[in-house]
PDB file of C-alpha atoms in Angstrom:
ATOM      1  CA  MET Y  28     -22.120  96.450  13.279  1.00  0.00           C
ATOM      2  CA  LYS Y  29     -25.778  96.741  12.872  1.00  0.00           C
ATOM      3  CA  ARG Y  30     -24.136 100.823  15.102  1.00  0.00           C
ATOM      4  CA  THR Y  31     -21.678 101.127  12.471  1.00  0.00           C
ATOM      5  CA  ALA Y  32     -24.777 100.681  10.289  1.00  0.00           C
ATOM      6  CA  LEU Y  33     -26.959 103.909  11.430  1.00  0.00           C
ATOM      7  CA  ALA Y  34     -24.320 106.008  12.590  1.00  0.00           C
ATOM      8  CA  ILE Y  35     -23.804 105.381   8.194  1.00  0.00           C
ATOM      9  CA  VAL Y  36     -26.967 105.995   7.592  1.00  0.00           C
ATOM     10  CA  PHE Y  37     -27.719 108.780   9.705  1.00  0.00           C
ATOM     11  CA  ALA Y  38     -24.446 110.614   8.931  1.00  0.00           C
ATOM     12  CA  SER Y  39     -25.260 110.576   5.229  1.00  0.00           C
ATOM     13  CA  ALA Y  40     -28.835 111.712   5.943  1.00  0.00           C
ATOM     14  CA  ALA Y  41     -27.547 113.853   8.312  1.00  0.00           C
ATOM     15  CA  LEU Y  42     -24.964 115.707   5.745  1.00  0.00           C
ATOM     16  CA  GLY Y  43     -27.307 115.540   2.912  1.00  0.00           C
ATOM     17  CA  LEU Y  44     -29.008 117.776   4.776  1.00  0.00           C
ATOM     18  CA  TRP Y  45     -26.662 119.739   5.380  1.00  0.00           C
ATOM     19  CA  ALA Y  46     -25.529 119.808   2.159  1.00  0.00           C
ATOM     20  CA  GLN Y  47     -28.795 121.265   1.594  1.00  0.00           C
ATOM     21  CA  GLN Y  48     -28.305 124.272   2.799  1.00  0.00           C
ATOM     22  CA  VAL Y  49     -29.687 127.261   1.382  1.00  0.00           C
ATOM     23  CA  THR Y  50     -28.550 130.777   0.874  1.00  0.00           C
ATOM     24  CA  LYS Y  51     -30.402 133.094   0.690  1.00  0.00           C
ATOM     25  CA  VAL Y  52     -28.604 136.595  -1.424  1.00  0.00           C
ATOM     26  CA  GLY Y  53     -30.462 139.663  -1.032  1.00  0.00           C
ATOM     27  CA  ILE Y  54     -29.536 143.315  -2.758  1.00  0.00           C
ATOM     28  CA  CYS Y  55     -30.081 146.543  -2.460  1.00  0.00           C
ATOM     29  CA  ASP Y  56     -29.969 149.964  -3.685  1.00  0.00           C
ATOM     30  CA  PHE Y  57     -27.737 152.337  -1.816  1.00  0.00           C
ATOM     31  CA  SER Y  58     -27.492 154.720  -3.803  1.00  0.00           C
ATOM     32  CA  ARG Y  59     -31.332 155.221  -2.906  1.00  0.00           C
ATOM     33  CA  VAL Y  60     -31.717 154.303   0.091  1.00  0.00           C
ATOM     34  CA  LEU Y  61     -29.494 157.900   0.957  1.00  0.00           C
ATOM     35  CA  ASN Y  62     -31.599 159.757  -1.881  1.00  0.00           C
ATOM     36  CA  THR Y  63     -34.750 158.799  -0.051  1.00  0.00           C
ATOM     37  CA  SER Y  64     -34.189 158.404   3.075  1.00  0.00           C
ATOM     38  CA  TYR Y  65     -32.130 161.825   4.359  1.00  0.00           C
ATOM     39  CA  ARG Y  66     -32.930 164.498   1.178  1.00  0.00           C
ATOM     40  CA  GLU Y  67     -35.238 165.900   4.708  1.00  0.00           C
ATOM     41  CA  SER Y  68     -31.215 166.481   6.298  1.00  0.00           C
ATOM     42  CA  LYS Y  69     -31.174 169.873   6.259  1.00  0.00           C
ATOM     43  CA  THR Y  70     -26.933 169.580   5.955  1.00  0.00           C
ATOM     44  CA  VAL Y  71     -27.837 166.791   2.904  1.00  0.00           C
ATOM     45  CA  ARG Y  72     -30.535 169.220   1.259  1.00  0.00           C
ATOM     46  CA  GLU Y  73     -28.513 171.994   1.995  1.00  0.00           C
ATOM     47  CA  PHE Y  74     -25.629 170.027   0.048  1.00  0.00           C
ATOM     48  CA  TYR Y  75     -27.407 168.941  -2.736  1.00  0.00           C
ATOM     49  CA  GLU Y  76     -29.128 173.553  -3.963  1.00  0.00           C
ATOM     50  CA  ALA Y  77     -24.952 173.570  -3.908  1.00  0.00           C
ATOM     51  CA  GLN Y  78     -24.006 170.902  -6.088  1.00  0.00           C
ATOM     52  CA  GLN Y  79     -27.245 171.887  -8.290  1.00  0.00           C
ATOM     53  CA  THR Y  80     -25.623 175.453  -7.805  1.00  0.00           C
ATOM     54  CA  ILE Y  81     -21.499 174.348  -8.996  1.00  0.00           C
ATOM     55  CA  LYS Y  82     -23.626 171.840 -11.662  1.00  0.00           C
ATOM     56  CA  LYS Y  83     -24.861 174.567 -12.678  1.00  0.00           C
ATOM     57  CA  GLU Y  84     -21.773 177.207 -12.590  1.00  0.00           C
ATOM     58  CA  GLN Y  85     -20.850 174.364 -14.739  1.00  0.00           C
ATOM     59  CA  ALA Y  86     -22.704 174.253 -17.237  1.00  0.00           C
ATOM     60  CA  ALA Y  87     -22.814 177.897 -17.820  1.00  0.00           C
ATOM     61  CA  VAL Y  88     -19.478 178.095 -18.440  1.00  0.00           C
ATOM     62  CA  GLU Y  89     -19.179 174.818 -20.801  1.00  0.00           C
ATOM     63  CA  LYS Y  90     -21.533 177.012 -23.003  1.00  0.00           C
ATOM     64  CA  GLU Y  91     -19.805 180.337 -23.559  1.00  0.00           C
ATOM     65  CA  ILE Y  92     -16.113 177.982 -24.322  1.00  0.00           C
ATOM     66  CA  ALA Y  93     -19.425 176.726 -26.582  1.00  0.00           C
ATOM     67  CA  ASP Y  94     -19.884 180.258 -28.015  1.00  0.00           C
ATOM     68  CA  LEU Y  95     -16.714 180.957 -27.530  1.00  0.00           C
ATOM     69  CA  GLU Y  96     -15.486 178.582 -30.457  1.00  0.00           C
ATOM     70  CA  ASN Y  97     -18.231 178.801 -33.059  1.00  0.00           C
ATOM     71  CA  GLN Y  98     -17.551 182.479 -33.023  1.00  0.00           C
ATOM     72  CA  ARG Y  99     -13.564 181.702 -33.308  1.00  0.00           C
ATOM     73  CA  LEU Y 100     -15.233 179.043 -36.358  1.00  0.00           C
ATOM     74  CA  GLU Y 101     -16.171 181.867 -37.780  1.00  0.00           C
ATOM     75  CA  ALA Y 102     -14.198 184.440 -37.628  1.00  0.00           C
ATOM     76  CA  ASP Y 103     -11.289 181.260 -38.937  1.00  0.00           C
ATOM     77  CA  LYS Y 104     -14.043 181.314 -41.896  1.00  0.00           C
ATOM     78  CA  ALA Y 105     -13.942 185.828 -42.425  1.00  0.00           C
ATOM     79  CA  ALA Y 106     -10.238 185.459 -42.212  1.00  0.00           C
ATOM     80  CA  ASN Y 107      -9.882 187.331 -39.687  1.00  0.00           C
ATOM     81  CA  ALA Y 108      -6.719 186.628 -38.012  1.00  0.00           C
ATOM     82  CA  ASP Y 109      -7.031 189.379 -35.799  1.00  0.00           C
ATOM     83  CA  LEU Y 110      -9.918 188.247 -33.894  1.00  0.00           C
ATOM     84  CA  VAL Y 111      -9.276 184.551 -33.842  1.00  0.00           C
ATOM     85  CA  LEU Y 112      -6.130 185.419 -32.067  1.00  0.00           C
ATOM     86  CA  GLN Y 113      -8.325 187.501 -29.268  1.00  0.00           C
ATOM     87  CA  LEU Y 114     -10.676 184.257 -29.272  1.00  0.00           C
ATOM     88  CA  GLU Y 115      -8.014 182.536 -29.196  1.00  0.00           C
ATOM     89  CA  ARG Y 116      -6.877 183.066 -26.002  1.00  0.00           C
ATOM     90  CA  ARG Y 117     -10.656 183.941 -24.078  1.00  0.00           C
ATOM     91  CA  LEU Y 118     -10.607 180.315 -25.414  1.00  0.00           C
ATOM     92  CA  SER Y 119      -7.718 179.203 -23.368  1.00  0.00           C
ATOM     93  CA  GLU Y 120      -9.092 181.403 -20.009  1.00  0.00           C
ATOM     94  CA  LYS Y 121     -11.815 180.183 -20.307  1.00  0.00           C
ATOM     95  CA  ARG Y 122     -11.119 176.530 -20.976  1.00  0.00           C
ATOM     96  CA  ARG Y 123      -8.596 177.041 -17.512  1.00  0.00           C
ATOM     97  CA  TYR Y 124     -11.257 178.493 -15.356  1.00  0.00           C
ATOM     98  CA  LEU Y 125     -13.070 175.629 -15.807  1.00  0.00           C
ATOM     99  CA  ASP Y 126     -10.664 173.173 -15.115  1.00  0.00           C
ATOM    100  CA  ASP Y 127      -9.542 174.836 -11.755  1.00  0.00           C
ATOM    101  CA  TYR Y 128     -13.086 175.524 -10.772  1.00  0.00           C
ATOM    102  CA  LYS Y 129     -13.843 171.771 -11.240  1.00  0.00           C
ATOM    103  CA  LYS Y 130     -10.851 170.641  -9.670  1.00  0.00           C
ATOM    104  CA  ILE Y 131     -11.729 173.572  -6.302  1.00  0.00           C
ATOM    105  CA  LYS Y 132     -15.417 172.685  -6.651  1.00  0.00           C
ATOM    106  CA  GLY Y 133     -14.743 168.702  -6.915  1.00  0.00           C
ATOM    107  CA  ASP Y 134     -12.952 168.058  -3.487  1.00  0.00           C
ATOM    108  CA  TRP Y 135     -15.378 170.331  -1.954  1.00  0.00           C
ATOM    109  CA  VAL Y 136     -17.800 168.184  -2.797  1.00  0.00           C
ATOM    110  CA  ARG Y 137     -15.690 165.599  -1.987  1.00  0.00           C
ATOM    111  CA  GLN Y 138     -14.872 166.581   1.712  1.00  0.00           C
ATOM    112  CA  GLN Y 139     -18.482 167.678   2.438  1.00  0.00           C
ATOM    113  CA  ALA Y 140     -19.881 164.811   1.043  1.00  0.00           C
ATOM    114  CA  GLU Y 141     -17.448 162.859   3.674  1.00  0.00           C
ATOM    115  CA  ARG Y 142     -18.057 164.931   6.074  1.00  0.00           C
ATOM    116  CA  ILE Y 143     -21.952 164.519   5.953  1.00  0.00           C
ATOM    117  CA  LEU Y 144     -21.478 160.637   6.255  1.00  0.00           C
ATOM    118  CA  SER Y 145     -19.028 161.066   9.024  1.00  0.00           C
ATOM    119  CA  SER Y 146     -21.371 162.263  10.952  1.00  0.00           C
ATOM    120  CA  SER Y 147     -23.423 160.594  13.133  1.00  0.00           C
ATOM    121  CA  ASN Y 148     -23.225 157.391  12.613  1.00  0.00           C
ATOM    122  CA  PHE Y 149     -25.175 158.381   8.981  1.00  0.00           C
ATOM    123  CA  LEU Y 150     -23.077 154.917   7.627  1.00  0.00           C
ATOM    124  CA  ARG Y 151     -23.723 153.514  10.539  1.00  0.00           C
ATOM    125  CA  ASP Y 152     -26.956 153.356  11.048  1.00  0.00           C
ATOM    126  CA  ILE Y 153     -28.276 153.187   7.310  1.00  0.00           C
ATOM    127  CA  LEU Y 154     -26.021 149.879   7.170  1.00  0.00           C
ATOM    128  CA  GLU Y 155     -27.910 148.625  10.911  1.00  0.00           C
ATOM    129  CA  VAL Y 156     -30.739 149.165   9.216  1.00  0.00           C
ATOM    130  CA  VAL Y 157     -29.877 146.889   6.288  1.00  0.00           C
ATOM    131  CA  LYS Y 158     -28.732 144.406   8.397  1.00  0.00           C
ATOM    132  CA  VAL Y 159     -31.475 144.097  10.230  1.00  0.00           C
ATOM    133  CA  VAL Y 160     -34.117 143.848   7.738  1.00  0.00           C
ATOM    134  CA  ALA Y 161     -31.395 141.093   5.926  1.00  0.00           C
ATOM    135  CA  GLU Y 162     -31.917 139.194   8.939  1.00  0.00           C
ATOM    136  CA  SER Y 163     -35.427 139.311   9.075  1.00  0.00           C
ATOM    137  CA  GLU Y 164     -35.824 138.109   5.616  1.00  0.00           C
ATOM    138  CA  GLY Y 165     -33.592 135.612   6.737  1.00  0.00           C
ATOM    139  CA  MET Y 166     -30.551 135.979   4.104  1.00  0.00           C
ATOM    140  CA  ALA Y 167     -26.940 135.482   4.657  1.00  0.00           C
ATOM    141  CA  LEU Y 168     -25.462 138.401   1.889  1.00  0.00           C
ATOM    142  CA  VAL Y 169     -26.600 141.727   1.507  1.00  0.00           C
ATOM    143  CA  VAL Y 170     -25.294 143.565  -2.273  1.00  0.00           C
ATOM    144  CA  ARG Y 171     -25.203 146.414  -3.144  1.00  0.00           C
ATOM    145  CA  SER Y 172     -27.613 146.879  -6.406  1.00  0.00           C
ATOM    146  CA  ASP Y 173     -26.652 150.414  -7.849  1.00  0.00           C
ATOM    147  CA  ALA Y 174     -23.268 151.556  -9.533  1.00  0.00           C
ATOM    148  CA  ALA Y 175     -20.960 151.014  -6.887  1.00  0.00           C
ATOM    149  CA  GLY Y 176     -22.186 147.264  -6.684  1.00  0.00           C
ATOM    150  CA  SER Y 177     -23.319 146.478  -9.608  1.00  0.00           C
ATOM    151  CA  GLU Y 178     -20.490 144.715 -12.056  1.00  0.00           C
ATOM    152  CA  LEU Y 179     -20.717 142.086  -9.711  1.00  0.00           C
ATOM    153  CA  ILE Y 180     -24.540 141.498  -9.730  1.00  0.00           C
ATOM    154  CA  LEU Y 181     -25.175 139.539 -13.755  1.00  0.00           C
ATOM    155  CA  PHE Y 182     -29.055 138.575 -12.656  1.00  0.00           C
ATOM    156  CA  ASN Y 183     -31.404 138.514  -9.444  1.00  0.00           C
ATOM    157  CA  ILE Y 184     -35.476 139.049  -9.160  1.00  0.00           C
ATOM    158  CA  PRO Y 185     -37.267 141.508  -7.976  1.00  0.00           C
ATOM    159  CA  GLU Y 186     -38.290 139.048  -5.238  1.00  0.00           C
ATOM    160  CA  ILE Y 187     -34.297 138.857  -4.099  1.00  0.00           C
ATOM    161  CA  ASP Y 188     -34.559 143.849  -4.152  1.00  0.00           C
ATOM    162  CA  ILE Y 189     -34.734 145.333  -0.466  1.00  0.00           C
ATOM    163  CA  THR Y 190     -34.461 148.564  -1.087  1.00  0.00           C
ATOM    164  CA  GLU Y 191     -37.678 149.382  -0.322  1.00  0.00           C
ATOM    165  CA  LYS Y 192     -38.288 147.557   3.525  1.00  0.00           C
ATOM    166  CA  VAL Y 193     -34.558 149.082   4.508  1.00  0.00           C
ATOM    167  CA  ILE Y 194     -36.053 153.174   3.407  1.00  0.00           C
ATOM    168  CA  LYS Y 195     -38.630 151.414   4.838  1.00  0.00           C
ATOM    169  CA  GLU Y 196     -37.483 150.832   8.368  1.00  0.00           C
ATOM    170  CA  ILE Y 197     -35.280 154.408   8.529  1.00  0.00           C
ATOM    171  CA  PHE Y 198     -38.767 155.649   7.910  1.00  0.00           C
ATOM    172  CA  ARG Y 199     -40.506 153.868  10.924  1.00  0.00           C
ATOM    173  CA  ARG Y 200     -37.294 154.813  12.901  1.00  0.00           C
ATOM    174  CA  ALA Y 201     -38.181 157.776  12.431  1.00  0.00           C
ATOM    175  CA  GLY Y 202     -41.073 157.840  13.397  1.00  0.00           C
ATOM    176  CA  LYS Y 203     -42.515 158.909   9.617  1.00  0.00           C
ATOM    177  CA  THR Y 204     -44.409 157.454   7.073  1.00  0.00           C
ATOM    178  CA  TYR Y 205     -42.492 155.959   3.454  1.00  0.00           C
ATOM    179  CA  THR Y 206     -45.358 155.905   1.281  1.00  0.00           C
ATOM    180  CA  GLY Y 207     -42.940 156.315  -1.944  1.00  0.00           C
ATOM    181  CA  GLY Y 208     -42.939 152.622  -3.987  1.00  0.00           C
ATOM    182  CA  GLY Y 209     -41.557 151.675  -7.541  1.00  0.00           C
ATOM    183  CA  ASN Y 210     -37.985 151.698  -8.371  1.00  0.00           C
TER     184      ASN Y 210
END
């Protein structure tokens, strides 16, 4: 009877300790890790430059369309039907060009991004660093806090954000010093 009572007491104590185990969760701004850690990479730098060129070209065409729309409104106010028709044709051509441009360049950007992410263990290396940092912090789970995972996070405290530690570790492994900081 004493043995049974002792077994129950020890089992209850062990169960109580087990029930109080806390799972530590972390967050990481994965987009920021990518941007900060690999912006010095020639391939990534060229990709971002190409993206900026595409955005500038798109903005220029959108401005041309807005200007043509204003001209069409003025021609309409002046009751110049021939000019209105001519401007509507030009607007239609510009809009079609812009739609094609967005589709073609958008596909190109997606292909280049996939190529960069799949090349030379790029993504696997980053995930390995996230894993090492999370384990060193005693975390059982890390959730993305950038756009891809932000809808999952309702509340967090800054202490669980491992983004800076991940970036520092990536720089350390590359033999560089990271002097950034903050968010």
